Amino acid sequence: MARSLPDTKVGDREKTAARLLASSAKKFYDPEVDVDWDAPLVDGKHYLLPHRISLYGTPMWDRLSEEQRLELGKHEAATIVSVGLWFELLLMKMLVKAAYNGDTRTRHIQYALTEVADECRHVTMFARLVERIDCPAYGPPRHLHQVAKILPAIAYGPAMYGSILVAEEITDRLQREMTGSDEIQPLMRMVNRIHIMEEARHVTFAREEVVRGMAGLGRAELRYQRLLTALVSYCICRSLIHPRAYAAVGLNPREAWRVAHANPHYRESMRFLGERIVPFLDDAGLVGAPGMRLWRDSHLLG
């Protein structure tokens, strides 16, 4: 059975949903209106903080010029944004499935649909960002893009919401750090601010659903929920850097990708991104056998 559940306050599901609906109606952004896509990019400003770039601290990094480092950061930022866009499309499918199977008269399902509307805007915003900084839409590896189509069919309950939380909270951690830095491009900071504000509601919703869903799981169901959460987390994390991004600065893609994943600085960055969500999922009982190898290989665990 799962361990004692985390201290997340879990109120009545309908009351939580009603509160989140009211907050969504009061404060939301339209990226087509609220982001100045025509504003010039600032020379010398970063798209990703240097110490979060995958090759930082390696001999390969030391050989790069400052211009190459800026360019690599831009392409890695585009990769992260593209992967976020991909997973939010999957997230919308999962929430729509929940709405399809639920009672649309409830505030709970109505908030799920409101979150879908938020994510539609986020996907558009991320697509515009990648276009604006003139990068490819890297996304996940091609095979993962195809295989992941089954996720909305097999994900439900704690694993569904736990996977959503991993995707949302690791990017939120990175975005909060960038938003507070003057080194980052103003456009990136604006997009990050919008996403942080709206994702805070989504995180509240999903965390409560994880806690509710873990109550009373049997052994076999618990193992399934753990394994699926670990597998999705692994796939998300391993997709955050793309070999083709290294080719953009003249590096051998396969060699640079291997160096990055062996880089202790990059592994520490991944643990930093997971500092809030992994302990929550662990306390809830979602981190455990049979998925521990996947958690370690994701770099979210030491």
PDB file of N, CA and C in Angstrom, residues 166 169-170 173 268-280 299-301:
ATOM      1  N   VAL A 166       4.362  16.113 -13.288  1.00  0.00           N
ATOM      2  CA  VAL A 166       5.785  16.085 -13.621  1.00  0.00           C
ATOM      3  C   VAL A 166       6.071  17.043 -14.774  1.00  0.00           C
ATOM      4  N   GLU A 169       5.360  20.766 -13.448  1.00  0.00           N
ATOM      5  CA  GLU A 169       6.155  21.322 -12.350  1.00  0.00           C
ATOM      6  C   GLU A 169       7.641  21.412 -12.657  1.00  0.00           C
ATOM      7  N   ILE A 170       8.186  20.518 -13.496  1.00  0.00           N
ATOM      8  CA  ILE A 170       9.598  20.686 -13.825  1.00  0.00           C
ATOM      9  C   ILE A 170       9.794  21.900 -14.727  1.00  0.00           C
ATOM     10  N   ARG A 173       9.411  25.078 -12.537  1.00  0.00           N
ATOM     11  CA  ARG A 173      10.630  25.358 -11.742  1.00  0.00           C
ATOM     12  C   ARG A 173      11.656  26.096 -12.586  1.00  0.00           C
ATOM     13  N   GLU A 268      22.429  17.477 -12.089  1.00  0.00           N
ATOM     14  CA  GLU A 268      22.041  18.298 -10.939  1.00  0.00           C
ATOM     15  C   GLU A 268      20.924  19.261 -11.319  1.00  0.00           C
ATOM     16  N   SER A 269      20.960  19.806 -12.534  1.00  0.00           N
ATOM     17  CA  SER A 269      19.878  20.667 -13.001  1.00  0.00           C
ATOM     18  C   SER A 269      18.556  19.913 -13.045  1.00  0.00           C
ATOM     19  N   MET A 270      18.586  18.664 -13.504  1.00  0.00           N
ATOM     20  CA  MET A 270      17.364  17.875 -13.546  1.00  0.00           C
ATOM     21  C   MET A 270      16.833  17.614 -12.136  1.00  0.00           C
ATOM     22  N   ARG A 271      17.725  17.341 -11.202  1.00  0.00           N
ATOM     23  CA  ARG A 271      17.262  17.158  -9.817  1.00  0.00           C
ATOM     24  C   ARG A 271      16.668  18.448  -9.268  1.00  0.00           C
ATOM     25  N   PHE A 272      17.253  19.577  -9.648  1.00  0.00           N
ATOM     26  CA  PHE A 272      16.702  20.878  -9.253  1.00  0.00           C
ATOM     27  C   PHE A 272      15.280  21.036  -9.789  1.00  0.00           C
ATOM     28  N   LEU A 273      15.059  20.652 -11.038  1.00  0.00           N
ATOM     29  CA  LEU A 273      13.731  20.785 -11.625  1.00  0.00           C
ATOM     30  C   LEU A 273      12.712  19.892 -10.925  1.00  0.00           C
ATOM     31  N   GLY A 274      13.170  18.777 -10.381  1.00  0.00           N
ATOM     32  CA  GLY A 274      12.255  17.856  -9.722  1.00  0.00           C
ATOM     33  C   GLY A 274      12.126  18.035  -8.223  1.00  0.00           C
ATOM     34  N   GLU A 275      12.760  19.067  -7.670  1.00  0.00           N
ATOM     35  CA  GLU A 275      12.819  19.217  -6.207  1.00  0.00           C
ATOM     36  C   GLU A 275      11.458  19.367  -5.544  1.00  0.00           C
ATOM     37  N   ARG A 276      10.486  19.918  -6.230  1.00  0.00           N
ATOM     38  CA  ARG A 276       9.164  20.094  -5.627  1.00  0.00           C
ATOM     39  C   ARG A 276       8.239  18.914  -5.913  1.00  0.00           C
ATOM     40  N   ILE A 277       8.256  18.419  -7.127  1.00  0.00           N
ATOM     41  CA  ILE A 277       7.259  17.414  -7.502  1.00  0.00           C
ATOM     42  C   ILE A 277       7.646  16.007  -7.069  1.00  0.00           C
ATOM     43  N   VAL A 278       8.925  15.641  -7.147  1.00  0.00           N
ATOM     44  CA  VAL A 278       9.292  14.265  -6.805  1.00  0.00           C
ATOM     45  C   VAL A 278       9.004  13.942  -5.338  1.00  0.00           C
ATOM     46  N   PRO A 279       9.366  14.809  -4.378  1.00  0.00           N
ATOM     47  CA  PRO A 279       9.004  14.501  -2.987  1.00  0.00           C
ATOM     48  C   PRO A 279       7.497  14.393  -2.775  1.00  0.00           C
ATOM     49  N   PHE A 280       6.718  15.220  -3.486  1.00  0.00           N
ATOM     50  CA  PHE A 280       5.259  15.125  -3.365  1.00  0.00           C
ATOM     51  C   PHE A 280       4.773  13.758  -3.839  1.00  0.00           C
ATOM     52  N   HIS A 299      17.053  11.157 -14.326  1.00  0.00           N
ATOM     53  CA  HIS A 299      17.930  12.122 -13.639  1.00  0.00           C
ATOM     54  C   HIS A 299      17.185  12.944 -12.580  1.00  0.00           C
ATOM     55  N   LEU A 300      15.906  12.634 -12.361  1.00  0.00           N
ATOM     56  CA  LEU A 300      15.169  13.360 -11.324  1.00  0.00           C
ATOM     57  C   LEU A 300      15.553  12.885  -9.925  1.00  0.00           C
ATOM     58  N   LEU A 301      16.050  11.652  -9.855  1.00  0.00           N
ATOM     59  CA  LEU A 301      16.558  11.099  -8.591  1.00  0.00           C
ATOM     60  C   LEU A 301      18.061  10.902  -8.705  1.00  0.00           C
TER      61      LEU A 301
END
